[in-house]
CSV table of C-alpha atoms in Angstrom, one decimal:
chain,number,residue,atom,x,y,z
A,9,UNK,CA,27.4,190.9,129.0
A,10,UNK,CA,26.8,190.4,125.4
A,11,UNK,CA,27.6,193.4,123.1
A,12,UNK,CA,25.5,196.1,122.3
A,13,UNK,CA,25.5,199.6,121.0
A,14,UNK,CA,25.1,202.7,123.0
A,15,UNK,CA,23.4,206.1,122.4
A,16,UNK,CA,23.2,209.1,124.6
A,17,UNK,CA,20.6,211.5,123.4
A,18,UNK,CA,20.4,215.0,124.8
A,19,UNK,CA,16.7,215.7,124.4
A,20,UNK,CA,13.5,213.6,125.0
A,21,UNK,CA,12.6,213.7,121.3
A,22,UNK,CA,15.9,212.5,120.0
A,23,UNK,CA,15.6,209.6,122.8
A,24,UNK,CA,12.0,208.5,121.6
A,25,UNK,CA,13.3,208.7,118.0
A,26,UNK,CA,15.9,206.0,119.0
A,27,UNK,CA,13.3,203.6,120.2
A,28,UNK,CA,12.7,201.9,116.7
A,29,UNK,CA,12.5,198.4,118.1
A,30,UNK,CA,11.6,196.1,121.2
A,31,UNK,CA,15.4,195.1,121.3
A,32,UNK,CA,16.2,198.7,122.2
A,33,UNK,CA,16.2,199.2,125.8
A,34,UNK,CA,16.2,202.6,128.0
A,35,UNK,CA,19.0,203.0,130.4
A,36,UNK,CA,18.2,205.2,133.6
A,37,UNK,CA,20.4,204.5,136.6
A,38,UNK,CA,21.2,200.9,135.5
A,39,UNK,CA,21.0,199.5,139.0
A,40,UNK,CA,18.7,196.7,137.7
A,41,UNK,CA,19.4,196.9,134.1
A,42,UNK,CA,23.2,196.3,134.3
A,43,UNK,CA,23.2,193.5,136.5
A,44,UNK,CA,20.5,191.9,134.2
A,45,UNK,CA,22.9,192.4,131.4
A,46,UNK,CA,25.8,191.1,133.2
A,47,UNK,CA,23.8,187.9,134.1
A,48,UNK,CA,22.9,187.5,130.2
A,49,UNK,CA,19.2,187.7,131.1
A,50,UNK,CA,18.7,190.4,128.4
A,51,UNK,CA,20.4,190.7,125.1
A,52,UNK,CA,19.4,194.2,123.7
A,53,UNK,CA,20.6,195.4,120.4
A,54,UNK,CA,21.3,198.9,121.8
A,55,UNK,CA,20.8,201.0,125.0
A,56,UNK,CA,19.4,204.6,125.1
A,57,UNK,CA,21.1,206.2,127.9
A,58,UNK,CA,18.8,208.9,129.4
A,59,UNK,CA,21.7,210.2,131.7
A,60,UNK,CA,22.1,213.5,129.8
A,61,UNK,CA,18.6,214.5,129.4
A,62,UNK,CA,18.1,217.5,131.8
A,63,UNK,CA,14.5,217.8,131.2
A,64,UNK,CA,13.9,214.6,133.2
A,65,UNK,CA,15.6,215.7,136.3
A,66,UNK,CA,14.5,217.5,139.4
A,67,UNK,CA,11.7,217.7,141.7
A,68,UNK,CA,9.0,220.4,141.9
A,69,UNK,CA,5.8,221.3,143.4
A,70,UNK,CA,2.7,221.7,141.1
A,71,UNK,CA,-0.5,222.8,142.6
A,72,UNK,CA,-1.3,219.9,145.2
A,73,UNK,CA,1.2,217.5,143.9
A,74,UNK,CA,5.0,216.8,144.0
A,75,UNK,CA,6.3,216.1,140.5
A,76,UNK,CA,9.4,214.1,140.4
A,77,UNK,CA,11.4,213.9,136.9
A,78,UNK,CA,12.1,210.1,135.9
A,79,UNK,CA,15.6,210.8,136.3
A,80,UNK,CA,15.8,211.8,139.8
A,81,UNK,CA,17.9,209.2,142.0
A,82,UNK,CA,16.4,207.7,145.1
A,83,UNK,CA,19.1,209.6,147.2
A,84,UNK,CA,17.9,212.8,145.8
A,85,UNK,CA,14.2,212.0,146.7
A,86,UNK,CA,15.3,211.0,150.3
A,87,UNK,CA,17.2,214.1,150.9
A,88,UNK,CA,14.9,216.6,149.1
A,89,UNK,CA,13.5,219.2,151.4
A,90,UNK,CA,10.4,219.5,149.2
A,91,UNK,CA,9.8,216.0,149.6
A,92,UNK,CA,10.4,215.8,153.3
A,93,UNK,CA,8.1,218.7,154.1
A,94,UNK,CA,5.1,217.6,151.7
A,95,UNK,CA,5.3,213.6,151.7
A,96,UNK,CA,7.9,212.6,154.5
A,97,UNK,CA,6.7,208.9,153.9
A,98,UNK,CA,8.0,209.2,150.2
A,99,UNK,CA,11.2,210.4,151.3
A,100,UNK,CA,11.6,207.9,154.0
A,101,UNK,CA,10.6,205.1,151.3
A,102,UNK,CA,13.3,206.4,148.9
A,103,UNK,CA,15.9,206.1,151.7
A,104,UNK,CA,15.0,202.6,152.4
A,105,UNK,CA,15.7,201.5,148.8
A,106,UNK,CA,18.7,199.2,148.3
A,107,UNK,CA,21.9,200.5,149.7
A,108,UNK,CA,23.5,204.2,149.5
A,109,UNK,CA,25.3,203.3,146.2
A,110,UNK,CA,22.1,202.0,144.6
A,111,UNK,CA,20.3,205.1,145.7
A,112,UNK,CA,23.1,207.3,144.3
A,113,UNK,CA,22.4,205.9,140.9
A,114,UNK,CA,19.0,204.4,140.8
A,115,UNK,CA,16.0,206.5,139.6
A,116,UNK,CA,12.3,206.6,140.2
A,117,UNK,CA,11.5,206.2,136.5
A,118,UNK,CA,13.7,203.2,136.1
A,119,UNK,CA,12.1,201.5,139.3
A,120,UNK,CA,8.6,202.2,138.4
A,121,UNK,CA,9.1,201.2,134.5
A,122,UNK,CA,10.7,198.0,135.9
A,123,UNK,CA,7.8,197.0,137.9
A,124,UNK,CA,9.9,194.7,140.1
A,125,UNK,CA,7.3,193.1,142.4
A,126,UNK,CA,9.3,193.6,145.5
A,127,UNK,CA,10.4,197.4,144.9
A,128,UNK,CA,9.2,200.0,147.0
A,129,UNK,CA,8.1,202.8,144.9
A,130,UNK,CA,5.1,201.0,143.3
A,131,UNK,CA,3.6,201.0,146.7
A,132,UNK,CA,3.7,204.8,146.8
A,133,UNK,CA,2.6,205.1,143.2
A,134,UNK,CA,-0.4,203.0,144.1
A,135,UNK,CA,-0.9,204.0,147.6
A,136,UNK,CA,-0.7,207.8,147.1
A,137,UNK,CA,-2.7,207.7,143.9
A,138,UNK,CA,0.2,209.1,141.7
A,139,UNK,CA,0.2,209.9,138.2
A,140,UNK,CA,2.6,208.5,135.5
A,141,UNK,CA,3.7,211.2,133.0
A,142,UNK,CA,5.1,209.8,130.0
A,143,UNK,CA,6.3,211.3,126.3
A,144,UNK,CA,2.6,210.5,125.2
A,145,UNK,CA,0.1,210.7,128.1
A,146,UNK,CA,-0.6,210.6,131.6
A,147,UNK,CA,-1.4,207.3,133.1
A,148,UNK,CA,-3.1,206.7,136.5
A,149,UNK,CA,-1.0,205.0,139.1
A,150,UNK,CA,-4.1,202.7,140.0
A,151,UNK,CA,-3.8,201.0,136.5
A,152,UNK,CA,0.0,201.4,135.7
A,153,UNK,CA,1.0,198.1,137.1
A,154,UNK,CA,-0.3,195.2,135.2
A,155,UNK,CA,1.7,192.2,136.3
A,156,UNK,CA,5.1,190.7,137.0
A,157,UNK,CA,7.4,193.3,135.5
A,158,UNK,CA,4.9,194.4,133.0
A,159,UNK,CA,3.3,198.0,133.0
A,160,UNK,CA,0.7,199.9,130.9
A,161,UNK,CA,3.8,201.5,129.0
A,162,UNK,CA,4.1,201.0,125.1
A,163,UNK,CA,7.2,199.8,123.6
A,164,UNK,CA,8.2,203.3,122.5
A,165,UNK,CA,6.8,205.1,125.6
A,166,UNK,CA,9.1,206.5,128.3
A,167,UNK,CA,8.3,208.0,131.6
A,168,UNK,CA,9.2,211.7,132.1
A,169,UNK,CA,7.9,212.3,135.7
A,170,UNK,CA,5.9,210.9,138.4
A,171,UNK,CA,3.4,213.1,140.4
A,172,UNK,CA,2.4,212.5,143.7
A,173,UNK,CA,-0.8,214.1,145.2
A,174,UNK,CA,0.2,215.6,148.7
A,175,UNK,CA,-1.9,213.5,151.1
A,176,UNK,CA,-3.1,214.8,154.5
A,177,UNK,CA,-0.8,212.1,156.1
A,178,UNK,CA,0.9,208.9,155.0
A,179,UNK,CA,3.4,206.1,156.3
A,180,UNK,CA,5.3,203.5,154.6
A,181,UNK,CA,6.2,200.3,156.3
A,182,UNK,CA,8.1,197.4,155.0
A,183,UNK,CA,9.3,193.9,156.1
A,184,UNK,CA,12.8,194.2,154.2
A,185,UNK,CA,14.7,191.0,153.1
A,186,UNK,CA,17.7,191.4,155.3
A,187,UNK,CA,20.2,190.5,152.6
A,188,UNK,CA,18.6,192.4,149.6
A,189,UNK,CA,16.6,195.0,151.4
A,190,UNK,CA,13.9,194.2,148.9
A,191,UNK,CA,10.4,194.5,150.4
A,192,UNK,CA,9.1,190.9,151.1
A,193,UNK,CA,5.9,193.0,151.6
A,194,UNK,CA,5.6,196.8,151.9
A,195,UNK,CA,2.7,198.9,152.6
A,196,UNK,CA,2.0,202.5,152.1
A,197,UNK,CA,-0.9,203.9,153.9
A,198,UNK,CA,-2.2,207.5,153.0
A,199,UNK,CA,-5.1,209.6,154.7
A,200,UNK,CA,-6.5,211.5,151.8
A,201,UNK,CA,-9.5,213.9,151.1
A,202,UNK,CA,-11.0,211.1,149.3
A,203,UNK,CA,-10.5,208.6,152.2
A,204,UNK,CA,-7.9,206.2,153.2
A,205,UNK,CA,-5.7,204.4,150.4
A,206,UNK,CA,-3.4,201.4,150.8
A,207,UNK,CA,-0.8,200.5,148.5
A,208,UNK,CA,0.9,197.1,148.7
A,209,UNK,CA,4.2,195.8,147.1
A,210,UNK,CA,6.1,192.7,147.4
A,211,UNK,CA,2.9,190.6,148.2
A,212,UNK,CA,1.8,189.9,144.6
A,213,UNK,CA,3.0,189.9,141.1
A,214,UNK,CA,2.9,193.6,141.0
A,215,UNK,CA,1.8,196.5,143.4
A,216,UNK,CA,-2.0,196.7,144.4
A,217,UNK,CA,-4.4,198.6,146.4
A,218,UNK,CA,-6.2,196.8,149.4
A,219,UNK,CA,-10.0,197.9,149.2
A,220,UNK,CA,-10.6,195.6,152.3
A,221,UNK,CA,-8.2,197.5,154.4
A,222,UNK,CA,-9.3,200.8,152.9
A,223,UNK,CA,-12.8,200.3,153.9
A,224,UNK,CA,-11.9,199.0,157.3
A,225,UNK,CA,-9.7,202.3,157.8
A,226,UNK,CA,-12.6,204.6,156.4
A,227,UNK,CA,-14.5,203.2,159.3
A,228,UNK,CA,-12.0,203.5,161.9
A,229,UNK,CA,-8.4,204.8,161.2
A,230,UNK,CA,-6.8,203.0,164.0
A,231,UNK,CA,-4.0,200.1,164.1
A,232,UNK,CA,-6.5,197.6,165.4
A,233,UNK,CA,-8.8,198.1,162.3
A,234,UNK,CA,-6.0,197.5,160.0
A,235,UNK,CA,-4.8,194.4,162.1
A,236,UNK,CA,-8.5,193.0,162.3
A,237,UNK,CA,-8.6,192.6,158.3
A,238,UNK,CA,-7.8,189.1,157.2
A,239,UNK,CA,-6.2,189.4,153.8
A,240,UNK,CA,-6.6,186.3,151.4
A,241,UNK,CA,-3.4,184.7,150.5
A,242,UNK,CA,-4.9,183.8,146.9
A,243,UNK,CA,-2.7,184.7,144.2
A,244,UNK,CA,0.1,186.2,146.4
A,245,UNK,CA,3.9,185.2,146.0
A,246,UNK,CA,5.3,182.4,147.5
A,247,UNK,CA,9.1,181.8,147.4
A,248,UNK,CA,12.0,180.9,150.0
A,249,UNK,CA,11.6,184.0,151.7
A,250,UNK,CA,7.9,183.7,152.7
A,251,UNK,CA,4.7,181.8,151.9
A,252,UNK,CA,1.8,183.6,150.6
A,253,UNK,CA,-0.1,183.1,153.7
A,254,UNK,CA,2.7,184.8,155.7
A,255,UNK,CA,2.6,187.6,153.2
A,256,UNK,CA,-1.1,188.0,153.6
A,257,UNK,CA,-0.6,188.3,157.2
A,258,UNK,CA,2.2,190.7,156.8
A,259,UNK,CA,-0.1,193.2,154.6
A,260,UNK,CA,-2.3,193.7,157.6
A,261,UNK,CA,0.3,193.9,160.1
A,262,UNK,CA,2.3,196.5,158.1
A,263,UNK,CA,-0.6,198.5,157.5
A,264,UNK,CA,-1.6,198.6,161.1
A,265,UNK,CA,2.1,199.8,161.8
A,266,UNK,CA,1.8,202.6,159.2
A,267,UNK,CA,-1.5,203.6,160.6
A,268,UNK,CA,0.1,203.8,164.1
A,269,UNK,CA,3.0,205.8,162.7
A,270,UNK,CA,0.5,208.1,161.1
A,271,UNK,CA,-0.9,208.5,164.6
B,6,UNK,CA,31.5,199.7,118.4
B,7,UNK,CA,34.0,201.5,120.2
B,8,UNK,CA,33.2,205.0,122.0
B,9,UNK,CA,35.8,207.6,123.0
B,10,UNK,CA,35.5,208.8,126.7
B,11,UNK,CA,37.4,211.1,128.9
B,12,UNK,CA,37.0,211.5,132.6
B,13,UNK,CA,39.0,213.0,135.4
B,14,UNK,CA,40.4,210.3,137.6
B,15,UNK,CA,42.0,211.4,140.7
B,16,UNK,CA,42.7,214.8,139.5
B,17,UNK,CA,44.3,213.6,136.2
B,18,UNK,CA,42.3,214.0,133.0
B,19,UNK,CA,42.3,210.5,131.1
B,20,UNK,CA,40.8,209.3,127.9
B,21,UNK,CA,40.2,205.9,126.4
B,22,UNK,CA,38.3,204.0,123.8
B,23,UNK,CA,35.8,201.5,125.2
B,24,UNK,CA,33.2,199.1,124.0
B,25,UNK,CA,29.7,200.1,125.5
B,26,UNK,CA,29.7,197.1,127.5
B,27,UNK,CA,33.0,198.0,129.5
B,28,UNK,CA,32.3,198.4,133.0
B,29,UNK,CA,33.7,201.6,134.9
B,30,UNK,CA,35.5,199.0,137.1
B,31,UNK,CA,37.3,197.4,134.0
B,32,UNK,CA,38.0,200.7,132.8
B,33,UNK,CA,39.7,201.7,135.9
B,34,UNK,CA,41.6,198.5,136.5
B,35,UNK,CA,42.4,197.5,133.0
B,36,UNK,CA,42.8,200.4,131.1
B,37,UNK,CA,44.2,202.8,133.7
B,38,UNK,CA,45.9,199.9,135.8
B,39,UNK,CA,44.3,201.5,139.0
B,40,UNK,CA,43.9,198.1,140.7
B,41,UNK,CA,43.1,199.5,144.1
B,42,UNK,CA,39.3,199.2,143.1
B,43,UNK,CA,38.5,195.7,143.8
B,44,UNK,CA,35.8,193.5,142.1
B,45,UNK,CA,34.2,191.1,144.8
B,46,UNK,CA,31.2,189.8,144.0
B,47,UNK,CA,30.5,191.5,140.5
B,48,UNK,CA,26.7,191.4,141.4
B,49,UNK,CA,26.5,194.7,143.0
B,50,UNK,CA,26.2,193.3,146.5
B,51,UNK,CA,29.8,193.6,148.2
B,52,UNK,CA,30.8,197.2,147.3
B,53,UNK,CA,34.5,196.4,146.9
B,54,UNK,CA,34.2,198.4,143.8
B,55,UNK,CA,32.8,201.5,145.2
B,56,UNK,CA,34.4,204.9,143.9
B,57,UNK,CA,33.3,208.4,144.0
B,58,UNK,CA,31.5,209.6,140.8
B,59,UNK,CA,31.0,213.4,140.8
B,60,UNK,CA,31.2,213.3,144.8
B,61,UNK,CA,28.9,210.4,145.2
B,62,UNK,CA,29.8,206.7,146.0
B,63,UNK,CA,28.8,204.2,143.2
B,64,UNK,CA,29.3,200.8,142.6
B,65,UNK,CA,31.8,200.8,139.6
B,66,UNK,CA,30.7,197.2,138.7
B,67,UNK,CA,27.2,198.4,138.1
B,68,UNK,CA,28.2,201.5,136.1
B,69,UNK,CA,29.1,201.3,132.4
B,70,UNK,CA,32.5,203.3,131.6
B,71,UNK,CA,30.4,205.3,129.2
B,72,UNK,CA,28.2,206.6,131.7
B,73,UNK,CA,31.1,208.0,133.6
B,74,UNK,CA,32.2,210.1,130.4
B,75,UNK,CA,32.9,213.3,131.6
B,76,UNK,CA,32.8,212.6,135.2
B,77,UNK,CA,35.2,213.2,138.0
B,78,UNK,CA,36.2,210.0,139.6
B,79,UNK,CA,38.2,209.3,142.8
B,80,UNK,CA,39.4,205.9,143.6
B,81,UNK,CA,41.4,204.8,146.7
B,82,UNK,CA,44.6,205.7,144.9
B,83,UNK,CA,43.4,209.2,144.8
B,84,UNK,CA,43.0,209.8,148.6
B,85,UNK,CA,46.4,209.8,150.2
B,86,UNK,CA,48.5,213.2,149.7
B,87,UNK,CA,51.9,211.5,148.8
B,88,UNK,CA,53.0,209.4,151.9
B,89,UNK,CA,50.3,211.2,154.1
B,90,UNK,CA,47.1,208.8,154.1
B,91,UNK,CA,43.7,210.4,153.9
B,92,UNK,CA,42.2,210.6,157.5
B,93,UNK,CA,39.8,207.9,156.7
B,94,UNK,CA,42.7,205.6,155.6
B,95,UNK,CA,44.7,206.5,158.6
B,96,UNK,CA,41.8,205.8,160.8
B,97,UNK,CA,41.3,202.3,159.2
B,98,UNK,CA,45.0,201.7,159.7
B,99,UNK,CA,44.9,202.9,163.6
B,100,UNK,CA,41.8,201.1,164.5
B,101,UNK,CA,42.8,197.9,162.6
B,102,UNK,CA,39.6,198.3,160.5
B,103,UNK,CA,40.5,195.4,158.2
B,104,UNK,CA,41.9,191.9,158.1
B,105,UNK,CA,42.4,190.6,154.5
B,106,UNK,CA,42.0,194.2,153.2
B,107,UNK,CA,40.0,192.9,150.1
B,108,UNK,CA,37.0,195.0,151.0
B,109,UNK,CA,38.8,197.9,152.4
B,110,UNK,CA,39.1,200.2,149.4
B,111,UNK,CA,35.2,199.9,149.0
B,112,UNK,CA,34.7,200.6,152.8
B,113,UNK,CA,36.8,203.5,152.7
B,114,UNK,CA,35.2,205.2,149.8
B,115,UNK,CA,31.6,204.5,151.2
B,116,UNK,CA,32.6,206.0,154.6
B,117,UNK,CA,34.0,209.1,153.0
B,118,UNK,CA,30.7,209.4,151.2
B,119,UNK,CA,28.8,209.0,154.4
B,120,UNK,CA,31.0,211.5,156.3
B,121,UNK,CA,30.3,213.9,153.6
B,122,UNK,CA,26.6,213.8,154.2
B,123,UNK,CA,26.7,213.1,157.9
B,124,UNK,CA,29.9,214.7,159.2
B,125,UNK,CA,29.1,213.3,162.8
B,126,UNK,CA,27.7,209.8,162.2
B,127,UNK,CA,26.3,207.8,164.8
B,128,UNK,CA,26.8,204.1,165.1
B,129,UNK,CA,23.5,203.8,163.5
B,130,UNK,CA,24.2,206.2,160.8
B,131,UNK,CA,27.5,204.2,160.0
B,132,UNK,CA,25.9,200.8,160.2
B,133,UNK,CA,23.5,202.2,157.5
B,134,UNK,CA,26.1,203.9,155.5
B,135,UNK,CA,28.0,200.9,155.1
B,136,UNK,CA,24.8,198.9,154.1
B,137,UNK,CA,26.3,198.2,150.6
B,138,UNK,CA,29.6,196.9,151.6
B,139,UNK,CA,30.3,193.6,152.8
B,140,UNK,CA,33.4,192.5,155.0
B,141,UNK,CA,33.9,188.6,155.4
B,142,UNK,CA,36.6,189.0,158.0
B,143,UNK,CA,36.3,191.6,160.8
B,144,UNK,CA,32.7,191.3,162.1
B,145,UNK,CA,32.6,195.1,161.4
B,146,UNK,CA,33.2,196.3,165.0
B,147,UNK,CA,36.7,197.8,164.0
B,148,UNK,CA,35.5,199.1,160.8
B,149,UNK,CA,32.8,200.9,162.9
B,150,UNK,CA,35.4,202.4,165.1
B,151,UNK,CA,37.7,203.4,162.2
B,152,UNK,CA,34.9,205.3,160.5
B,153,UNK,CA,34.0,207.1,163.8
B,154,UNK,CA,37.7,208.2,164.2
B,155,UNK,CA,38.2,208.8,160.3
B,156,UNK,CA,35.0,211.2,160.5
B,157,UNK,CA,36.7,213.2,163.4
B,158,UNK,CA,39.8,213.3,161.4
B,159,UNK,CA,38.2,214.7,158.3
B,160,UNK,CA,36.7,217.3,160.4
B,161,UNK,CA,40.1,218.2,162.0
B,162,UNK,CA,42.1,217.4,158.9
B,163,UNK,CA,44.3,215.0,161.2
B,164,UNK,CA,44.8,211.2,160.8
B,165,UNK,CA,42.3,209.1,162.8
């Protein structure tokens, strides 16, 4: 690791004031950032540790949404009675991330801000139609992920919470890489008052909705309807783990499994 | 830039001065000479470095020492009571849950965290609970038996 300076603010305002350059990075759980630093893939001047900002922690119900503070760990989301009762698919998703130690440290804000193409939470942000709350504004989940590791966040903007509208029902299915646990493809299907939503992670440069699947499911909310949709492979990821065509096929298969799980 | 940190490690308050980039595992091994916590892969895959931080298992090679400032840490050295092993350690001994032993400190710490959350773990619970720990010798079967016995031992307060 290259040397860097370290700040540990105790309030959000203090943290934002420290974000004076592009070379100052936010540290949440550090489960991606620290390995990145260790491999010398990043060389920040300073880290701003969000670990002591209490306002960023916790899970609460606000109206028809579950609001999860950015510093809430995956383990906390997975174990939360509130989340398990309102959006069990989200609790299940959190419990499928990484391994127990990663879940004890990694946070929802960190995962969403990092926008790893194979991370699980982005499928929930897009599939459930979440809203990203920042220190400056709210950003619709649908327009938050822009590209590989690229989000709508500005340089001096930090996520404070993620608000998930409570769906009528939802399910998350993923085809996990057996070594890393990352999603080769992961699909969140939600039944909402506004119709079915389908959020996909792992398949493309960033998470996206699948309108073709949503339309098919609006016609008939059945596993067969999902399986009958042929997703195009154009623009999808291809690597040693799976070809673009294989990922395209997985999207429909996992969507149909999610629909079956919803029942 | 050097930062003063204080933490409670195995019941003892310790302090030190570290660079921000110092890892928790480096602080434990090199500053405190607690070398029972191992560094295997150093890329947060293998779990040999697992310690309990405020009661939750964490990979100390993927945690900065400064993040542990003020925390309560338990390492493998903090488990035994004098010459009486912790039930989970005793169970690994009794059931031959190790061969070379390099991964064992992390296995034991992860297993203790698992049993704290799931007091009567099934085989599937144990396999999932040890998802972040790799062993290259045993094939895991005896580790599974050891954790099962260790879980019982932790409930009765007896060795496995």
